[in-house]
Every structure is written in structure tokens, then in C-alpha cells.
Amino acid sequence: MRIPLSWLREYVDLPATETGRDVQAKLISAGLEVETVEHLGADLKGPLVVGRVLTIEELEGFKKPIRFCTVDVGQANGTGEPQEIVCGARNFAVGDKVVVVLPGATLPGGFSISARKTYGKTSHGMICSSDELGMGDDGTHGIIVLPPETEVGKDAIELLELVDEVLDIAVTANRGDCLSIRGVARETAIAYGLPLRDPALLDVPGPNAFGYPVKVSDPAGCDRFTARTVTGLSPEARSPIWLKRRLQKVGMRPISLAVDVTNYVMMELGQPLHAYDRGLVQGTIGVRRAGEGEKIVTLDGVERKLHAEDLVITDDRGPIGLAGVMGGADTEIADHDAVENGGSSTTDVVIEAAHFDQVAIARTARRHKLSSEASRRFERGVDPQAAAAAAQRTVDLLVLLAGGTAEAGVTEVVAPSAPHTITVAADHPDKVAGVSYGRETVVRRLQEVGCDVYGQDELIVTVPSWRPDLTDPNDLAEEVIRLEGYENLPSTLPRPPAGRGLTARQRLHRRIGRALAGAGYVEALNYPFLSEQVFDQLGLEADDPARRVVRLVNPLSDEEPALRTMLLPGLLGALRRNDGRGAHDLALFETGLVFRPRDEQRTAVNLSVDRRPSEDDIAALDAALPDQPRHVAVVLAGAREQAGWWGRGRAGDWADAVEAARTVAREAGAELGVRKGQYGPWHPGRCAELTVTVDGAERVIGHAGELHPRVLKNLGLPARACAMELDLDALEQVGDDTPQAPGISTFPVATQDVALVVDAFVPASDVEAALREGAGELLESIRLFDVYENAEQLGEGRKSLAYALRFRATDRTLTVDEASAAREAAVTLAGDRTGATLRA
């Protein structure tokens, strides 16, 4: 929310010496997030004056239209003679009043103005547009044309209010009252201890039977609807300069007088309004839920199919507006462009000031992907008591600026409701903050925010209508604490017990990160959200457990409404983005939680903030959460080893993904089984199944290998990309992270090589396991160093696997016979289990 300091001063008598930076510091101390203070016109220097165009000469022979103008600037140039200026704009004519910057002036951005020769003429200054003066969008995209009554020679810096300070406030979702000048002025008055001139304190006539007919069919969705009518608006009336400039300073574009007035009052009071062309409204204005499949064309020109939960404004024809979001084109106020193009002007308007349900408006805005200034306010909470005052303020401005007449009829449909009251102990803020404020301070601060407070030790607090976010005692405590100053809370460092450090899980997490980084992988942290469509892209079966997701009630994006059940979707997205930006040799890793729904759904309890939660409280909270195992995943594409003078390099392949899994297992102190497998996104012939043994049973905890070409195409990934993902918690469960010192023997090693011929479908891991078991305790290590296939020598469907076996005893030097015997025992067991035979 942009807040011009000049507008703020109308409602709070700030000291004349206070700057935007001073107000920023005060509001930040009060809990508002003031991001920046923009100094409008900080580098602007005159003379900048109002001029009247006397003559226009069209210059010929140039690629674009050029005009040579003489402009009367009065005595501002010191001579009273017409000023000669070259200009390329065409949206002004002889007799128009324009803004002229004279030589010696400086425009925003440090652009100095001097007389210069251009297009064969000497230009003594410049006729200005709003962009050149840093005013923002005025809708013309051309020269500023001022009202005819503007005085020639008048200082345009003062006229256009070009010098000001604007505070840019990031309003949180619970402080909808601060999406208005009124709300920020209230906070400013409290921060400075000054009185507030509330712009909503107006004399408002009571409802009567002569107002425009309104029927509210859904009082839960619309608990208040005020309608006022103004007739006889002048078709020639335009928004005055001060009104346009205030809208521009808060970031809105002036459109037409009636629309500008409703936008102005919305920014001033925080109450969204809508003006209907009375001549286009047919019959009674109604508020109801939409019929499934009904359609409406909104003001942005888009036809929208309505949902049964959408709240709509109707007349006798059907929907004429999306309540609280955007009006319909059927009753649109005619602007100046429409009139100039042959349309009829709007002279009679019906003003709507209503209060709608927050949730209904938020869902409609998201459903139609249509966020507006109005919906933004209704979503965060609007003061229902301000509707009548906002309607009256709008009527007053239309009568004043457009010469209209306010009809005596006042329509106000109100659903009965009682003010919200909260019972809170007077010392409750003291307990929450750990500071002794005292009852008087608590009562004073609550009264400052607009609460009515009664009682002694137990306070009965009536919440003001503009603060719907105050719902329980802790909210009231927060108000007291923030107004007393968060910076005044004492800081006490906790004293951790001696001997405690990182948990075993945390240490393992860090070790794995260091190990993968040392292996050349770069950590990529991704959002834990995904679209369920990605499971189809990854080729998961319909009954795959990974498809059971936890869906968010209020997702950040409608396209990703679920929590991830695997790390690969986010990591592959990071791979795709980096590859698309020219980084083709990639190796990324991520460790993080995945989320699996429990079979039994439970509701989380609301924990109190005035005491430490008990073990049972924490256990109940954990029981309501989904299972959250920690996974680790890697993805790689392109070159694994770069080419250079040292060699040709090497592309990453499935073996690198498997080796990443082994690296993780080594850090966890776990024995990882690797065998041929097939699952979802991986290539059937190049996929390894990763297993561990838990309580004597083998358990699959992940997969590694090359991704399927179909998956690569679906996700837009580079060719031959590989990936690995495994359950880190399961690996930790079977691992032993006790540091193991390497065994160093003083006796020599005996090396025996063996080449075994097996059927091509026999996994090398099965042969290796048999050799390891058959060799016994003397075997120190085993390594597969060659795979050979030749139908002529080995036979059809056969392959040769060559292993290097290292034998060593801890207490003696092995003899050749002992090493050979161990080798023969290993070969025999491999033959019995896998059908392996020694290669001739």
C-alpha cells in the first residue's frame, strides 16, 4: 500500500519537521513493514510552468511527425514573449494548456534542459508528458493537457504536487485496515500520540423506503449492502488535478470522474465501491450465489463461466458483477474515450458500498485468477461499519465535482450481528511477553486501537469493526506488545545443557551433503509443492503409493496444490531450468522431507502460547501431521568428466547415479544392495534397485539409473539424464555411524583373478555375493574389472565377468595353497547359485 505523506498529514497533525524516514521508523516500531520511502521530485528543479499553445507548425521531411510550437508562458521566461518549442506529440491543439519546462530546469533522472537546435529549429524548452515528470500513468501516453481554467505562468510543480514522499507498506494478510489512508493514519496517530481526524466520521442519512431497490438473497455472503443514487452528472466533468495526482501516487491510473471518485474513496477509507450506470441497470439489484454455468463479461472484457459458490450482483437480466471482485461490462460507466467514439455519456449512477464474506471473495478471485484492489481488501477484512460513510463520501464528491444531485433515497440492507467481545485476564499480555505492563497500560493500548474495555482483573474487550483479525486473547496481547515496542522486550539467551550438540540425524545429514558436494554435486533447494500431473509425466502406475498426496487447503499456487511425495519432480525442474539457461553439464543433489498421508486423519490441536506445551501436546500435534521421511536424490546430465588436453572426458551415466547412492550409504555406515530393477521414471534396462536388510528381510529403499526417454520428453530434459533417490531415514535405521578406523595389516596381500561365464540375464551383483560368501573370512575385497560378451567364444546369451579377489590374513602370510583354496571355494559356490563356470 502506497501512502503519500501529504495525504497522511490531512488526518494527523504531524510535526512539520517530520520526514518520510521519521514516519517510517515510527510505523516499523509499531509493527508495520514499511519497505521503502520514495522521494517524488527529489531531483526536480524549475522553472516548470503552465503554458498556453499559441501556434502549431507541422514540420515536413522527417521520418516521424514533428511540430514547431509557440507557447505563452506569461512572465515565467522573464520576457513575456512566446516560447518556441519543438515537440513530437500530437495529443494537444492550439489553445490547450500544457506543462512547459524552461531552459535551466532539471527533470527527474537528472535530465537537464537547455536550448538546443533540432529538426532545423531551436527549441527553448520542452512540453512535458506525465512520464517525463515521474507522475505515473495518466492513461494518455502523451502530453499533459490541463483544464482550460488553469492560469498561464503558474508554477506546475506546486499545481501538480510533484514533490512528495510516498511510504510503501507491505501489508500483512491480517491487517486489511492498513490498506487505506484511514488505517495507516490511525496507526500513525497512535505511534505519535496525536489525535486522529477520522475521515469516516460523516453525517450519513438513515435508510428510507425511497432508495434504489436491493434484494440480498445470501446474507451470509453479504451482510451489508448500501445503495445511493446521484443524478444529473455533467458529461463534461473531469477529475480535478488533485484527485488524479493522489490516485497516481498510490499507484492507480485515472480513468473517468465517477470511477476515479470510487477509487479515491476506497483508498481513503478502505471500503471498495462500485458505480453502476443507472440507465443500464434493469430492475432490482440483487446479491446471490451464481447458478452453475452462468456467464458474465467482466470489465476487463473477459467472458467468465461462473461457479455455484461465486457471489454475484444481479439485475433482472442476471449477473452484472462478480461481488467484491470486478463489475460487469453491461453496466459499465462510460469514460471519455467511449463518448468520443460515439457512445452515450453516463449522467446517473447507482453507488454500491457493500460488505462481503472474506472467504467467498478470496475463493472467487482465485478461481477466476482475477485479483483486484477490491478483492485484495475484502480478502483481508473490510470495516462493515464504513460502508454507509464511504457511500456518503462518494456522493458528496460527485455532487461537488460533477454538479450532480444526490437523491433522497437511501438503501441499506443489514444482517443482524453483534459486536465481537473477548474476555481476557488483565495480566495476560504480561505473561505472553514476560514483561510487567500493568492493567492501566493494557487498557490504554487497547483503547488506542479502538477497543471498548471494561472490568478490573478480568477485562471484557469489544473489538472495533475495522479489526476483524482480533479474535482471541493472544491477539489482544500482541496489540499491547507491539504498541509498547518489540524493541523494548528483554533479550535473554537460552542456556543449553552441556554435552548436547547436533543429533545423529543432523550429523548424518551434514556428512551426506559434504560427501556429495565433494563428489562434484551442487545442492539445489526446491519448494516442497507439486502438481499431481507430474506423476503421469514420470510414468508412475495408477496404484503407486507415491500418488497418495497431502493436499493443501490454501496452496501458494493452484497449479501445485499438493506436498511432494518424492524429491525428483523439484530436482528435475531445477535441472531443466539450468539446462535451458545454457548450463548443460549438471550434477545436482537435494536432501529434504517428503510427505505421506496417514491412514487415519486427525485434526491438529491449537497450542497455547502462554505456557510450554507438554509432551502429550506435542505428541498429539505430531500424530496429526503426515509422515515425513527424509530422502536424498541426485540428478545429472552432460559431461561427468570434462574433456581437455588430458583426455576425451566422459559423459555421466547410470553408474554415476548408482555410485552416488553408494557414497550416501558409506556415510551412513550401511550396506547397500544394488540389483537390477524397474520403476516409474527409470529406463527398464538401466535401472538399479537399492536395497537394505532390515530384521533379516530385504527392503527396497530407492532406485538409481538412467531416466526413460519418454520421461525426458515429457519434462523437457536433456538426453541420457540420470537420477537417484532413496529413503535416507531407512538407510540411517540400518546404518552404524560409529567411526571405524581402517585395519592395517603387516602381512602381504594375495591377489587372485577369476573370470566366470554366466547367462546374460544373471546380475553381476548375484555372482559377486556368491563369491564373497564362498571366499570366507580371508577375502579382503572384491572388484569387478571386466565384462565381456562374444557369441562365437562364449555362446549365444552368455557373458564373462572378471573379478579381482584380494586375500589377506591378520596373523600370518598366506600361502599360495590357502589363497587358491579360498578362490576355488568362491568359484564353487558361485557355480552352484548362478550356474557360473570358469572361462577357459
PDB file of N, CA and C in Angstrom, residues 253 255 274 296-304 320 322 325-330 332 365 368-372:
ATOM      1  N   ARG A 253      -4.394   4.344 -11.951  1.00  0.00           N
ATOM      2  CA  ARG A 253      -4.490   5.166 -13.156  1.00  0.00           C
ATOM      3  C   ARG A 253      -5.843   5.866 -13.200  1.00  0.00           C
ATOM      4  N   ILE A 255      -9.196   7.243 -14.675  1.00  0.00           N
ATOM      5  CA  ILE A 255      -9.987   6.731 -15.800  1.00  0.00           C
ATOM      6  C   ILE A 255     -11.072   7.729 -16.197  1.00  0.00           C
ATOM      7  N   HIS A 274     -18.503   0.399  -5.988  1.00  0.00           N
ATOM      8  CA  HIS A 274     -18.713   0.217  -7.421  1.00  0.00           C
ATOM      9  C   HIS A 274     -19.831   1.146  -7.867  1.00  0.00           C
ATOM     10  N   ILE A 296     -20.669 -14.250 -17.360  1.00  0.00           N
ATOM     11  CA  ILE A 296     -20.647 -12.796 -17.228  1.00  0.00           C
ATOM     12  C   ILE A 296     -19.406 -12.274 -17.938  1.00  0.00           C
ATOM     13  N   VAL A 297     -19.537 -11.115 -18.571  1.00  0.00           N
ATOM     14  CA  VAL A 297     -18.390 -10.424 -19.157  1.00  0.00           C
ATOM     15  C   VAL A 297     -17.982  -9.340 -18.178  1.00  0.00           C
ATOM     16  N   THR A 298     -16.786  -9.469 -17.607  1.00  0.00           N
ATOM     17  CA  THR A 298     -16.320  -8.505 -16.614  1.00  0.00           C
ATOM     18  C   THR A 298     -15.709  -7.288 -17.295  1.00  0.00           C
ATOM     19  N   LEU A 299     -15.356  -6.293 -16.484  1.00  0.00           N
ATOM     20  CA  LEU A 299     -14.882  -5.020 -17.025  1.00  0.00           C
ATOM     21  C   LEU A 299     -13.594  -5.156 -17.835  1.00  0.00           C
ATOM     22  N   ASP A 300     -12.855  -6.243 -17.626  1.00  0.00           N
ATOM     23  CA  ASP A 300     -11.641  -6.443 -18.412  1.00  0.00           C
ATOM     24  C   ASP A 300     -11.927  -7.065 -19.767  1.00  0.00           C
ATOM     25  N   GLY A 301     -13.223  -7.247 -20.106  1.00  0.00           N
ATOM     26  CA  GLY A 301     -13.601  -7.757 -21.414  1.00  0.00           C
ATOM     27  C   GLY A 301     -13.558  -9.254 -21.549  1.00  0.00           C
ATOM     28  N   VAL A 302     -13.375  -9.977 -20.454  1.00  0.00           N
ATOM     29  CA  VAL A 302     -13.264 -11.437 -20.496  1.00  0.00           C
ATOM     30  C   VAL A 302     -14.600 -12.051 -20.092  1.00  0.00           C
ATOM     31  N   GLU A 303     -15.073 -13.020 -20.903  1.00  0.00           N
ATOM     32  CA  GLU A 303     -16.273 -13.758 -20.532  1.00  0.00           C
ATOM     33  C   GLU A 303     -15.885 -14.874 -19.574  1.00  0.00           C
ATOM     34  N   ARG A 304     -16.572 -14.925 -18.434  1.00  0.00           N
ATOM     35  CA  ARG A 304     -16.204 -15.878 -17.386  1.00  0.00           C
ATOM     36  C   ARG A 304     -17.388 -16.790 -17.079  1.00  0.00           C
ATOM     37  N   ILE A 320     -24.516  -9.039 -13.112  1.00  0.00           N
ATOM     38  CA  ILE A 320     -23.926  -7.810 -13.659  1.00  0.00           C
ATOM     39  C   ILE A 320     -22.618  -7.483 -12.954  1.00  0.00           C
ATOM     40  N   LEU A 322     -19.149  -9.551 -10.467  1.00  0.00           N
ATOM     41  CA  LEU A 322     -18.616 -10.515  -9.507  1.00  0.00           C
ATOM     42  C   LEU A 322     -18.446  -9.781  -8.193  1.00  0.00           C
ATOM     43  N   VAL A 325     -15.169  -8.360  -6.436  1.00  0.00           N
ATOM     44  CA  VAL A 325     -14.008  -8.639  -7.280  1.00  0.00           C
ATOM     45  C   VAL A 325     -13.958  -7.670  -8.458  1.00  0.00           C
ATOM     46  N   MET A 326     -14.960  -7.710  -9.331  1.00  0.00           N
ATOM     47  CA  MET A 326     -14.963  -6.831 -10.501  1.00  0.00           C
ATOM     48  C   MET A 326     -16.382  -6.711 -11.038  1.00  0.00           C
ATOM     49  N   GLY A 327     -16.711  -5.513 -11.522  1.00  0.00           N
ATOM     50  CA  GLY A 327     -18.023  -5.275 -12.098  1.00  0.00           C
ATOM     51  C   GLY A 327     -18.150  -5.881 -13.481  1.00  0.00           C
ATOM     52  N   GLY A 328     -19.384  -5.842 -13.995  1.00  0.00           N
ATOM     53  CA  GLY A 328     -19.647  -6.378 -15.322  1.00  0.00           C
ATOM     54  C   GLY A 328     -19.671  -5.283 -16.379  1.00  0.00           C
ATOM     55  N   ALA A 329     -19.438  -5.694 -17.617  1.00  0.00           N
ATOM     56  CA  ALA A 329     -19.383  -4.728 -18.722  1.00  0.00           C
ATOM     57  C   ALA A 329     -20.764  -4.183 -19.062  1.00  0.00           C
ATOM     58  N   ASP A 330     -21.840  -4.910 -18.697  1.00  0.00           N
ATOM     59  CA  ASP A 330     -23.188  -4.479 -19.082  1.00  0.00           C
ATOM     60  C   ASP A 330     -23.594  -3.165 -18.433  1.00  0.00           C
ATOM     61  N   GLU A 332     -21.268  -0.781 -17.223  1.00  0.00           N
ATOM     62  CA  GLU A 332     -20.037  -0.012 -17.071  1.00  0.00           C
ATOM     63  C   GLU A 332     -20.286   1.484 -17.249  1.00  0.00           C
ATOM     64  N   ALA A 365     -11.885 -14.903  -6.374  1.00  0.00           N
ATOM     65  CA  ALA A 365     -10.734 -14.262  -7.021  1.00  0.00           C
ATOM     66  C   ALA A 365      -9.724 -15.301  -7.484  1.00  0.00           C
ATOM     67  N   HIS A 368     -11.129 -17.541 -10.518  1.00  0.00           N
ATOM     68  CA  HIS A 368     -11.131 -16.871 -11.821  1.00  0.00           C
ATOM     69  C   HIS A 368      -9.785 -16.211 -12.140  1.00  0.00           C
ATOM     70  N   LYS A 369      -8.795 -16.403 -11.215  1.00  0.00           N
ATOM     71  CA  LYS A 369      -7.472 -15.787 -11.397  1.00  0.00           C
ATOM     72  C   LYS A 369      -7.633 -14.297 -11.687  1.00  0.00           C
ATOM     73  N   LEU A 370      -8.414 -13.644 -10.852  1.00  0.00           N
ATOM     74  CA  LEU A 370      -8.784 -12.251 -11.075  1.00  0.00           C
ATOM     75  C   LEU A 370      -8.601 -11.490  -9.766  1.00  0.00           C
ATOM     76  N   SER A 371      -7.391 -11.037  -9.528  1.00  0.00           N
ATOM     77  CA  SER A 371      -7.115 -10.263  -8.324  1.00  0.00           C
ATOM     78  C   SER A 371      -7.311  -8.779  -8.634  1.00  0.00           C
ATOM     79  N   SER A 372      -8.061  -8.094  -7.795  1.00  0.00           N
ATOM     80  CA  SER A 372      -8.314  -6.666  -7.979  1.00  0.00           C
ATOM     81  C   SER A 372      -8.066  -5.942  -6.671  1.00  0.00           C
TER      82      SER A 372
END
